[in-house]
PDB file of C-alpha atoms and ligand atoms in Angstrom:
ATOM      1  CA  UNK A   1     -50.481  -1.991  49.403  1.00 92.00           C
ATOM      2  CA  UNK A   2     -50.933  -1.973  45.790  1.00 96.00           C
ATOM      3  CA  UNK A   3     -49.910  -5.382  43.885  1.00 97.00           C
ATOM      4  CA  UNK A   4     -50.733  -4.801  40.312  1.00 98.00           C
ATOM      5  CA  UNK A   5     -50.377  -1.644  38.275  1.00 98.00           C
ATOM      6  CA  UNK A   6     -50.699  -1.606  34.733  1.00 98.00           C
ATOM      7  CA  UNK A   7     -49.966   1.723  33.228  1.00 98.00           C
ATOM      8  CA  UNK A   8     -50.873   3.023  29.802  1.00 98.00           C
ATOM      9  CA  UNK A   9     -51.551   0.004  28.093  1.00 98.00           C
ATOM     10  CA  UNK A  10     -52.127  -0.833  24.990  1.00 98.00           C
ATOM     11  CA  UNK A  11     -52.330  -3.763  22.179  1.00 98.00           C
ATOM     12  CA  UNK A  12     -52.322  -3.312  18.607  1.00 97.00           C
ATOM     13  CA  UNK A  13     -52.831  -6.460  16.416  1.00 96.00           C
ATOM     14  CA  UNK A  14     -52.703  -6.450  12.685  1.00 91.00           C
ATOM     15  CA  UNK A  15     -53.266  -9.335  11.115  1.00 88.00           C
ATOM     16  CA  UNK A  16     -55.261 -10.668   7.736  1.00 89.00           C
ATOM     17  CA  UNK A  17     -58.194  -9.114   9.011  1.00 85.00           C
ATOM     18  CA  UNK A  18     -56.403  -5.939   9.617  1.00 90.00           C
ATOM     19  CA  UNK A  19     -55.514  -3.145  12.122  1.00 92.00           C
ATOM     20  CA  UNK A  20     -57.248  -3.694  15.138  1.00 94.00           C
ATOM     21  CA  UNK A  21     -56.628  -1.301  18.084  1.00 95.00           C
ATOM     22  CA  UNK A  22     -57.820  -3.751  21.026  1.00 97.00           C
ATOM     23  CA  UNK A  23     -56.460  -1.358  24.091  1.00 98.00           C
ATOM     24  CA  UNK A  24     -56.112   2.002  24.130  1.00 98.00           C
ATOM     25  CA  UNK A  25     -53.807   4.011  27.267  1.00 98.00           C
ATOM     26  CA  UNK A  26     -55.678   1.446  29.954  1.00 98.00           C
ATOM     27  CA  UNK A  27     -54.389   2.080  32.977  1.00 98.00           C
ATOM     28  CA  UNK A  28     -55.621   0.579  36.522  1.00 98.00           C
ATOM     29  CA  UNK A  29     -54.204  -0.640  39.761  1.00 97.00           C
ATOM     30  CA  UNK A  30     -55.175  -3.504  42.334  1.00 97.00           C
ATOM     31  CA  UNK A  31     -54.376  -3.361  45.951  1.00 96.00           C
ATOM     32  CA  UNK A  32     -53.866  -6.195  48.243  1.00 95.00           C
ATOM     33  CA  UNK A  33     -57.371  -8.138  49.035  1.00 94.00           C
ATOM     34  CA  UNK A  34     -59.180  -5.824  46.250  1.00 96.00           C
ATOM     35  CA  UNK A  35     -61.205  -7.603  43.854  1.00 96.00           C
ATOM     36  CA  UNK A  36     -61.467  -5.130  40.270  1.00 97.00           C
ATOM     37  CA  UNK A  37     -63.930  -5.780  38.177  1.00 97.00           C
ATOM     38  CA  UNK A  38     -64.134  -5.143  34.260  1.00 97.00           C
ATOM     39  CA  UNK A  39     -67.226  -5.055  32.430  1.00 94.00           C
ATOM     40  CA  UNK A  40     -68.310  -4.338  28.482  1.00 92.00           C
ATOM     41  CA  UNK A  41     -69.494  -5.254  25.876  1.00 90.00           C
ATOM     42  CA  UNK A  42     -68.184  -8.102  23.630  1.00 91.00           C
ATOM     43  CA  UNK A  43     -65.247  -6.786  21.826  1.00 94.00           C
ATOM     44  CA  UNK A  44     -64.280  -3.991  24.174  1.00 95.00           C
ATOM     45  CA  UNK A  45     -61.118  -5.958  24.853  1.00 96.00           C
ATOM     46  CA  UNK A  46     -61.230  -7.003  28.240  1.00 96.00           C
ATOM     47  CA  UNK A  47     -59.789 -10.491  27.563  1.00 95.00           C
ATOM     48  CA  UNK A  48     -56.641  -8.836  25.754  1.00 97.00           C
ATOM     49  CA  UNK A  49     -56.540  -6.459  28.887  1.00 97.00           C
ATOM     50  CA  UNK A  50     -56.425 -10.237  30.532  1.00 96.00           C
ATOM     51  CA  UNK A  51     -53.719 -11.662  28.436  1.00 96.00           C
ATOM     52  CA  UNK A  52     -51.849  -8.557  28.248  1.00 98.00           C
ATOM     53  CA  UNK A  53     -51.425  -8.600  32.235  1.00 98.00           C
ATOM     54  CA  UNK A  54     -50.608 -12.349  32.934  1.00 96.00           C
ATOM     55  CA  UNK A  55     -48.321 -12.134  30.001  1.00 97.00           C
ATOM     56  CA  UNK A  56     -49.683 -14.207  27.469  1.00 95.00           C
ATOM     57  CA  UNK A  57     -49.125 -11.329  24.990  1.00 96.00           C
ATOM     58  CA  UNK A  58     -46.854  -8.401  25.363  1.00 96.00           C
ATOM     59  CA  UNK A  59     -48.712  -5.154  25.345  1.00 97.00           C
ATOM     60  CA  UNK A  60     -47.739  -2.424  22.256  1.00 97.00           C
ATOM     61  CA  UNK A  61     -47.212   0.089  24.482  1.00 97.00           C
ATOM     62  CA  UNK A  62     -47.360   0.408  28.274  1.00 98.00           C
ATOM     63  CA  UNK A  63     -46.082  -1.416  31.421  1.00 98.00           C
ATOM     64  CA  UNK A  64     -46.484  -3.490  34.314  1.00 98.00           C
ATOM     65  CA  UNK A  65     -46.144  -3.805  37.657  1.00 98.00           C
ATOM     66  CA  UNK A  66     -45.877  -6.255  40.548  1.00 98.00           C
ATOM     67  CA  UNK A  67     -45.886  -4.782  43.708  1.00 97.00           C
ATOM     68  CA  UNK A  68     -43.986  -1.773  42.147  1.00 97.00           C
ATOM     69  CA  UNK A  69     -41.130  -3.777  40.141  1.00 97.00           C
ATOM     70  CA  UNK A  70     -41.975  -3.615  36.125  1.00 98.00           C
ATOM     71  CA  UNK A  71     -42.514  -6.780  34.830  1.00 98.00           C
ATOM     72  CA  UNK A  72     -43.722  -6.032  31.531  1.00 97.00           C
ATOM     73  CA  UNK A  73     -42.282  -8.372  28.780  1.00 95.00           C
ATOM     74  CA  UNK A  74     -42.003 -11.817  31.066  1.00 96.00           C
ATOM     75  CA  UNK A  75     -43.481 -14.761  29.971  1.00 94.00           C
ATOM     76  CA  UNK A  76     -46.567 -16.889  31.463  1.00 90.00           C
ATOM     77  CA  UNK A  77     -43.663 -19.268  33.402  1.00 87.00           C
ATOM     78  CA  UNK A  78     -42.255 -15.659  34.952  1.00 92.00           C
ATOM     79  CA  UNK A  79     -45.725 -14.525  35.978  1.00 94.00           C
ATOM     80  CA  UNK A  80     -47.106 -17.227  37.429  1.00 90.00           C
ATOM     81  CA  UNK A  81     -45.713 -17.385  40.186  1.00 89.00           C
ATOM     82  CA  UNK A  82     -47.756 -14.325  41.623  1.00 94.00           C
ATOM     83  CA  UNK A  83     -50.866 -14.777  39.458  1.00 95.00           C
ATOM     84  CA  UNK A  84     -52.820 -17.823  38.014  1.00 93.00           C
ATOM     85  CA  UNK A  85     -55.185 -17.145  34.740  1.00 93.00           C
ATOM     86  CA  UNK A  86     -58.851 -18.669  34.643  1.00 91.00           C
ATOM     87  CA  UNK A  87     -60.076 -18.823  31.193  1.00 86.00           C
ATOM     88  CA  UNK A  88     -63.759 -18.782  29.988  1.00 79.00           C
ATOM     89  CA  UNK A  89     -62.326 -21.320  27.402  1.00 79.00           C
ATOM     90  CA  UNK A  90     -60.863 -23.697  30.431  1.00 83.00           C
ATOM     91  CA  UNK A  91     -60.768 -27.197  28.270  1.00 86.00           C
ATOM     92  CA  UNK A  92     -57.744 -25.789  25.939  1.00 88.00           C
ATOM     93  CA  UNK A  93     -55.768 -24.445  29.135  1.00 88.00           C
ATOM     94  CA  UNK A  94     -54.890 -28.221  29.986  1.00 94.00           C
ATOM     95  CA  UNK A  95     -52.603 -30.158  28.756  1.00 95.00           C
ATOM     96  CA  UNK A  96     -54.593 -32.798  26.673  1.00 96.00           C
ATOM     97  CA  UNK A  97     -52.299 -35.703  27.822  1.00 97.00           C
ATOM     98  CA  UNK A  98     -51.809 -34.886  31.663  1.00 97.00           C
ATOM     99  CA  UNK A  99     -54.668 -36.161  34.100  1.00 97.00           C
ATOM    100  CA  UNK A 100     -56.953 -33.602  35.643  1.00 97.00           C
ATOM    101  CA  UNK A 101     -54.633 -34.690  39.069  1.00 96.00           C
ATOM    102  CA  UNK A 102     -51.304 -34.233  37.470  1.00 96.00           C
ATOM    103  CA  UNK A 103     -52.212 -30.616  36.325  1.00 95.00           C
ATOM    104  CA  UNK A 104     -53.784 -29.553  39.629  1.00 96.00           C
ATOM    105  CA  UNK A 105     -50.378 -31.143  41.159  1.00 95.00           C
ATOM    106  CA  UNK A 106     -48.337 -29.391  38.903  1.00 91.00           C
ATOM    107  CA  UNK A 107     -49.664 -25.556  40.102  1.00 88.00           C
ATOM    108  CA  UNK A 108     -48.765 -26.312  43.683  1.00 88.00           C
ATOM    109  CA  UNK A 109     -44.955 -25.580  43.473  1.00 83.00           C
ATOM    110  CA  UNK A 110     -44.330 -29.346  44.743  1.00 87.00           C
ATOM    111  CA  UNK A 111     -47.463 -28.584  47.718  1.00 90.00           C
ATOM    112  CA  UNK A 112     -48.966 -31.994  48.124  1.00 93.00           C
ATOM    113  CA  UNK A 113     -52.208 -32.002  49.462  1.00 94.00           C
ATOM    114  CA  UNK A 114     -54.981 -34.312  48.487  1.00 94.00           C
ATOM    115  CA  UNK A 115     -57.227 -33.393  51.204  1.00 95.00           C
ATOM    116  CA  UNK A 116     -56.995 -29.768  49.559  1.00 95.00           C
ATOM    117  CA  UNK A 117     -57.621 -30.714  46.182  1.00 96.00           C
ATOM    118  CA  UNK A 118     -60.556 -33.217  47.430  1.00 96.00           C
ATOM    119  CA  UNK A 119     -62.309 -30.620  49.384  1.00 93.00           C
ATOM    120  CA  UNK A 120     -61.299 -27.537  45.918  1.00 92.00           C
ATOM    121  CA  UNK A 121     -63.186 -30.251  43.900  1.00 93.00           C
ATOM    122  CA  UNK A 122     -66.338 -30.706  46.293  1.00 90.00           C
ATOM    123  CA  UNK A 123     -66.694 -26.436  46.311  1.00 83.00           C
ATOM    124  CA  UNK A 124     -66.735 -26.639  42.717  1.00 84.00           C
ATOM    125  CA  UNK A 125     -69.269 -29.700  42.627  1.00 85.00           C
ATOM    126  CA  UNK A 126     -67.265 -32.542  41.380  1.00 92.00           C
ATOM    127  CA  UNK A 127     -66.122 -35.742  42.414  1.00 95.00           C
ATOM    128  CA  UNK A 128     -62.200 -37.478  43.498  1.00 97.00           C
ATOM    129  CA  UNK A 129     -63.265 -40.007  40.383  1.00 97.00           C
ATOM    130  CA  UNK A 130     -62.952 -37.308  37.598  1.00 97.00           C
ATOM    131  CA  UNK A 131     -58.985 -36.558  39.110  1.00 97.00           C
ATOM    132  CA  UNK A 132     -57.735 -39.143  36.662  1.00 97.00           C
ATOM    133  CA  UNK A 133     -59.774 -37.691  33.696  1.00 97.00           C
ATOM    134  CA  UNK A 134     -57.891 -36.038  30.610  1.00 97.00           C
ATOM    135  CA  UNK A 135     -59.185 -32.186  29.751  1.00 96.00           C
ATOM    136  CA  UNK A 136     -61.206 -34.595  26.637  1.00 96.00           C
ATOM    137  CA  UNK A 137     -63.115 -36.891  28.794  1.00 96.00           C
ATOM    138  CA  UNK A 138     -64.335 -33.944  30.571  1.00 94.00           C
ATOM    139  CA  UNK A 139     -67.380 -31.322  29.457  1.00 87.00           C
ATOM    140  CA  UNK A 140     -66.688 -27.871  28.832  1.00 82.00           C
ATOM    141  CA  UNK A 141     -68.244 -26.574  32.547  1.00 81.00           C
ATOM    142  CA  UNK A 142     -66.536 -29.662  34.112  1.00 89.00           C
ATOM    143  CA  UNK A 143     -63.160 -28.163  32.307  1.00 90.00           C
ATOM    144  CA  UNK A 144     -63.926 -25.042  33.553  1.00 85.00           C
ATOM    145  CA  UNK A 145     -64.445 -25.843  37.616  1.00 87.00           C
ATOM    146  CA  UNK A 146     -61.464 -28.021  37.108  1.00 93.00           C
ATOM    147  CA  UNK A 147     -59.208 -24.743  36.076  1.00 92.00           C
ATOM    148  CA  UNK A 148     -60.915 -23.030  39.222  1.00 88.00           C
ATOM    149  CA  UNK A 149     -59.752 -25.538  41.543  1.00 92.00           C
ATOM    150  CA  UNK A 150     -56.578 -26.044  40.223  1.00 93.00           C
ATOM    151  CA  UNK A 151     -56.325 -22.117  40.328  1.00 91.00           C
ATOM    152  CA  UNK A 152     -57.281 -21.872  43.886  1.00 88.00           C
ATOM    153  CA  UNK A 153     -54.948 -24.911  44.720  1.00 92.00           C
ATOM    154  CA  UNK A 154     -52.004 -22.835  43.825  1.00 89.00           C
ATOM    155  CA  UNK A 155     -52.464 -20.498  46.154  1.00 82.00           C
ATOM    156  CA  UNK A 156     -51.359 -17.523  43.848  1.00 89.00           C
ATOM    157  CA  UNK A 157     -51.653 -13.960  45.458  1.00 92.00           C
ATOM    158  CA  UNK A 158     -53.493 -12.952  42.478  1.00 95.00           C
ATOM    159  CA  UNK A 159     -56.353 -14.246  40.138  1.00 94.00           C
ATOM    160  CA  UNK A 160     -57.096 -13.204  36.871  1.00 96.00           C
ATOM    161  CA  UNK A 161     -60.601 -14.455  36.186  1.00 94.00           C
ATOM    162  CA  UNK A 162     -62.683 -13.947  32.628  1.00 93.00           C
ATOM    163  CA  UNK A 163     -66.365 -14.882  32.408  1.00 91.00           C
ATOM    164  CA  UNK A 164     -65.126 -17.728  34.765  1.00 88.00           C
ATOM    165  CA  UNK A 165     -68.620 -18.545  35.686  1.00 84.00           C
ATOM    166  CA  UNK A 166     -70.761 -17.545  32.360  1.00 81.00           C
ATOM    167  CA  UNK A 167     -70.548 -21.480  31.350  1.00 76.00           C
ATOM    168  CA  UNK A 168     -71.416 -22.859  34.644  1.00 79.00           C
ATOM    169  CA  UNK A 169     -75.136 -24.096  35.962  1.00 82.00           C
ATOM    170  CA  UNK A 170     -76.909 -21.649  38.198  1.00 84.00           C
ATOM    171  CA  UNK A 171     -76.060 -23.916  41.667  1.00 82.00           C
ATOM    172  CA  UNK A 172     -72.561 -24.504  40.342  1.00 79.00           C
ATOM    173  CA  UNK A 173     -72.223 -20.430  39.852  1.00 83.00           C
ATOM    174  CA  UNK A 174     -73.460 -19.968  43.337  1.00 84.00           C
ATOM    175  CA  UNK A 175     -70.526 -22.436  45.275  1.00 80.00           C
ATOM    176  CA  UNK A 176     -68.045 -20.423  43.060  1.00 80.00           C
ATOM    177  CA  UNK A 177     -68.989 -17.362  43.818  1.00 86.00           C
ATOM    178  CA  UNK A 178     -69.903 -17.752  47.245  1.00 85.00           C
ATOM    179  CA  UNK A 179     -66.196 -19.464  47.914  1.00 80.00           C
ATOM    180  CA  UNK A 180     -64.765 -16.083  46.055  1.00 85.00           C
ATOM    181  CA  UNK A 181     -66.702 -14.114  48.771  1.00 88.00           C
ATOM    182  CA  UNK A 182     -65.174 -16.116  51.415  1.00 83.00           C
ATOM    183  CA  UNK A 183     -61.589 -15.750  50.105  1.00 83.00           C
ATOM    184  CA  UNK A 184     -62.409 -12.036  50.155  1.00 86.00           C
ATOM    185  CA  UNK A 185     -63.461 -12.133  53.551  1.00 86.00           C
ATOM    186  CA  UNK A 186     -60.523 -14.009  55.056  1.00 84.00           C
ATOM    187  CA  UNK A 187     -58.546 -11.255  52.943  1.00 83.00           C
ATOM    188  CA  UNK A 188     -56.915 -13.941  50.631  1.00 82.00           C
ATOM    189  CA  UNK A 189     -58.315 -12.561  47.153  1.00 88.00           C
ATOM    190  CA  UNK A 190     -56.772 -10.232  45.404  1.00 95.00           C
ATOM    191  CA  UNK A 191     -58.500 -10.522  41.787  1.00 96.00           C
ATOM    192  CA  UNK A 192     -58.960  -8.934  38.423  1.00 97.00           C
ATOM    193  CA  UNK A 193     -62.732 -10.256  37.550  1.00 95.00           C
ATOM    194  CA  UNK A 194     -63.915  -9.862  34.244  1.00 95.00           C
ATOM    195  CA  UNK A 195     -67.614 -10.791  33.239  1.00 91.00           C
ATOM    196  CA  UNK A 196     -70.712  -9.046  31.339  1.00 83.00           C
ATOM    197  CA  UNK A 197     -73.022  -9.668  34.420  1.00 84.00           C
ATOM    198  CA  UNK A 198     -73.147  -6.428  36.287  1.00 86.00           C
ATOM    199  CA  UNK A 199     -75.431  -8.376  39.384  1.00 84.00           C
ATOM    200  CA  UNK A 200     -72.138 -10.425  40.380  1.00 87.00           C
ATOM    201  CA  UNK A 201     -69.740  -7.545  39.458  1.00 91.00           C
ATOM    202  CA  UNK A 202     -71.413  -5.800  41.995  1.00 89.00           C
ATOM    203  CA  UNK A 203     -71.736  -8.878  44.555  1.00 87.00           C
ATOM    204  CA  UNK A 204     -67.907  -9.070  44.715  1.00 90.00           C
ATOM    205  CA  UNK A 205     -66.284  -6.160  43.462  1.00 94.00           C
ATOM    206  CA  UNK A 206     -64.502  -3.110  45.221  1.00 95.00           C
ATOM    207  CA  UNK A 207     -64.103  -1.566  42.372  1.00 96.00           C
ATOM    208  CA  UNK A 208     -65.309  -1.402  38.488  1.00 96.00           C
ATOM    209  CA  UNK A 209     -63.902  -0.644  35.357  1.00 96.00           C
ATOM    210  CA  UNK A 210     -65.894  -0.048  32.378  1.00 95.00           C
ATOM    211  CA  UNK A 211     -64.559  -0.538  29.003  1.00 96.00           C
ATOM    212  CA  UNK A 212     -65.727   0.223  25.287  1.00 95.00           C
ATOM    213  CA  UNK A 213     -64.213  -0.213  22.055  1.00 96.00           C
ATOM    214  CA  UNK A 214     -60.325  -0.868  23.575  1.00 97.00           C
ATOM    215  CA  UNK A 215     -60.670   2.420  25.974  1.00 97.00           C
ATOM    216  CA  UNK A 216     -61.422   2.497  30.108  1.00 97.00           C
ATOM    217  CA  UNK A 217     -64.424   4.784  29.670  1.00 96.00           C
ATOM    218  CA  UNK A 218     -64.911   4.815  33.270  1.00 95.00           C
ATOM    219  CA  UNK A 219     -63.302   3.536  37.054  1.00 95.00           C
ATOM    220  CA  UNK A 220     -64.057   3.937  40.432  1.00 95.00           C
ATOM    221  CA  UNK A 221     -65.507   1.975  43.436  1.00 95.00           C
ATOM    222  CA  UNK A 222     -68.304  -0.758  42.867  1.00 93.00           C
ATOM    223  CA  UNK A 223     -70.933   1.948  44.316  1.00 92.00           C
ATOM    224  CA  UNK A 224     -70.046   5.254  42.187  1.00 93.00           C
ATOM    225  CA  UNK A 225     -69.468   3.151  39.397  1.00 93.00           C
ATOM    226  CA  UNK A 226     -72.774   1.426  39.999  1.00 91.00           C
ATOM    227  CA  UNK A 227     -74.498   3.673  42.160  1.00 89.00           C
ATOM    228  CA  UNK A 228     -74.163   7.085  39.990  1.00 90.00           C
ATOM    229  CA  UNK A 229     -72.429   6.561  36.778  1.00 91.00           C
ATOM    230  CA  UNK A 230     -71.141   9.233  35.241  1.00 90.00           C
ATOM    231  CA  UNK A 231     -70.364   7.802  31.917  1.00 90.00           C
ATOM    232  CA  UNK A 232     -73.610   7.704  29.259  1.00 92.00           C
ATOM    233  CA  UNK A 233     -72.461   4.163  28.314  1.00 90.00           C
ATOM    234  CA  UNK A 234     -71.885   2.716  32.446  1.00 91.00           C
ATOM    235  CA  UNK A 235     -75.810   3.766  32.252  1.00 91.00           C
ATOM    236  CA  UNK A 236     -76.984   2.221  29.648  1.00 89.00           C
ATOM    237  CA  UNK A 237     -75.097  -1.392  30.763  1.00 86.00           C
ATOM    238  CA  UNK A 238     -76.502  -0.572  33.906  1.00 86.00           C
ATOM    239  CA  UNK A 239     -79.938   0.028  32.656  1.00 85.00           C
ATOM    240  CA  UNK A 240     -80.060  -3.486  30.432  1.00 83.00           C
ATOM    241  CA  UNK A 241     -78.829  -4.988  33.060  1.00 80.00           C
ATOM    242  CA  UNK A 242     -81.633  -4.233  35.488  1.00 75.00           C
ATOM    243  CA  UNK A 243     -83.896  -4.612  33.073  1.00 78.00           C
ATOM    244  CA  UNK A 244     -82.804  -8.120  32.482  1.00 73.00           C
ATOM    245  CA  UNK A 245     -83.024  -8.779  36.161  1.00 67.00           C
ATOM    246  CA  UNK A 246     -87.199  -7.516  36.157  1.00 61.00           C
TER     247      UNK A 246
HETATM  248  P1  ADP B   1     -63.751  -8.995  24.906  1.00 72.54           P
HETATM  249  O1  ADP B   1     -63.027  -9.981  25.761  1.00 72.54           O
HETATM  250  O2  ADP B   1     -64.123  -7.735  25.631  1.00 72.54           O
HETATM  251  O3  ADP B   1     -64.938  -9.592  24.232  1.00 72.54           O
HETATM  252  P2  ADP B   1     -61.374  -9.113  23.240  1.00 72.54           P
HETATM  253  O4  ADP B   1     -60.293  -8.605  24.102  1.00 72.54           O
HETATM  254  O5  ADP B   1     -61.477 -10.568  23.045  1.00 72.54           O
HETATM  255  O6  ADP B   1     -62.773  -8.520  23.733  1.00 72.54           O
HETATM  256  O7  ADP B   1     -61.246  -8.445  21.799  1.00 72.54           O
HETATM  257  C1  ADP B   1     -61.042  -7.059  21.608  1.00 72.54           C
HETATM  258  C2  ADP B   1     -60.784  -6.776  20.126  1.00 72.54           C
HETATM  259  O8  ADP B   1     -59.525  -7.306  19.749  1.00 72.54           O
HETATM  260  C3  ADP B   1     -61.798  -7.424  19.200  1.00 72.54           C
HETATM  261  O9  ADP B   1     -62.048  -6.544  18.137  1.00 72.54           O
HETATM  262  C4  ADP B   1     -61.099  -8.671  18.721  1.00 72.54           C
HETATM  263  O10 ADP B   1     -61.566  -9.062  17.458  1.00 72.54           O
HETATM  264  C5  ADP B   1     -59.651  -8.228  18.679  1.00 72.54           C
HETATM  265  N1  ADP B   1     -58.705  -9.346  18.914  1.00 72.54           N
HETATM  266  C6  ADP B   1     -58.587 -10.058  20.058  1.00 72.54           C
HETATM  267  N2  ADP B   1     -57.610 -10.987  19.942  1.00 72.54           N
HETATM  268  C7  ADP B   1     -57.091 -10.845  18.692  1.00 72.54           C
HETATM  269  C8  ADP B   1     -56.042 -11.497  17.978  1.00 72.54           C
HETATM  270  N3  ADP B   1     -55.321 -12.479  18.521  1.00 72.54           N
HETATM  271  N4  ADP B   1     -55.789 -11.086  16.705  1.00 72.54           N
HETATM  272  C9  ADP B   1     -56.513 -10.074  16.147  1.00 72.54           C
HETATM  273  N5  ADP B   1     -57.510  -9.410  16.775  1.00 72.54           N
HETATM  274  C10 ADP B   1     -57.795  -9.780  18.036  1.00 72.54           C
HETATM  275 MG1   MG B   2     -63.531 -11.976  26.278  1.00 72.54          MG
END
């Protein structure tokens, strides 16, 4: 079944700076339990493609789809209540003055579980005390598993994840990931997953999709896209990136 559809996207912005054409005719689709993942360089506008689906931003041109009704145009509030947003920037997605308990609450459409969250904040490696910790007493990482717990608490049929675990220590990147490949498992993840590390990409998604400068230069299952790219620029990421792993 497919959930998510966006078709012909794109995002101008012109400001001070100037014109800058950020997406260009992206188009993809996620299916039920399907985890897509988006890779490029910096710049290639895979965090607008982000914003552009939860509805952060509207797109210039385009539209959007949940589960085949057009959605395009609705607001964050509208949105999330089919998909939930982690941010590689987690500390400014909290409210400043709400506890770390309070906003985890607050994303479980009145669920109220503490076992849950208690045994969310032991996968992400942190304790019940920092619960009644502001977003400012917090560090960035701690910020950032905070956002994926209170993420997974909600129970949203679909994540929207950027570089969620580029600011995270290497045993605190394993539990994350490792609890994304059980979701998958179980058939409970349904996720766009955005990072530059092509290893994990591959670890946990069905299918890729490469971007470069605004455009989708290339999409297909994890193992064409990986396996034999057909794009000169999926080979060279593909090249640096084994030749970082060596
Ligand atoms: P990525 O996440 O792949 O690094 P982004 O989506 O953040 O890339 O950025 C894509 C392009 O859009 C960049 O050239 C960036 O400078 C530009 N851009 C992103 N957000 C804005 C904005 N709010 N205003 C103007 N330009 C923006
Ligand atoms: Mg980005």
């Amino acid at each position: 079944m497919v959930l998510l559809e966006g078709k012909n996207l794109n995002k101008c912005f012109n400001d001070k700076q100037g014109y800058t054409n950020a997406l260009k005719d992206v188009s993809f689709s996620l299916n039920k339990g399907e985890v897509l993942g988006v890779v490029g360089e910096s710049g290639s506008g895979k965090s607008t493609l982000l914003r552009v689906v939860s509805g952060m931003i509207p797109p210039t041109g385009g539209s959007l789809l949940y589960k085949g009704e057009e959605y395009t145009g609705k607001k964050p509030r509208k949105t999330g209540e089919f998909l939930q947003v982690i941010f590689q920037n987690a500390k400014s997605s909290f409210d400043p003055r709400m506890t770390m308990e309070k906003a985890i609450l607050e994303n479980g459409r009145g669920k109220k579980d503490r076992a849950e969250i208690l045994e969310l904040l032991k996968l992400v490696g942190l304790e019940e005390r920092q619960l009644s910790k502001r977003a400012g007493e917090l560090s960035g990482g701690q910020c950032q598993r905070m956002s994926i717990a209170r993420a997974f608490y909600s129970e949203a049929e679909i994540l929207l994840c950027d570089e969620i675990t580029s600011a995270l220590d290497v045993s605190t990147q394993a539990r994350v990931v490792e609890l994304l490949q059980k979701l998958k498992s179980d058939g409970k993840l349904s996720a766009i997953f955005i990072s530059h590390d092509i290893a994990l990409v591959s670890m946990i998604c069905d299918k890729i999709m490469v971007m470069k400068d605004g455009s989708c230069v290339e999409q297909g299952t994890a193992a064409e896209v990986i396996g034999s790219p057909k794009d000169e620029y999926t080979k060279l990421l593909i090249d640096s990136a084994i030749r970082q792993s060596v």
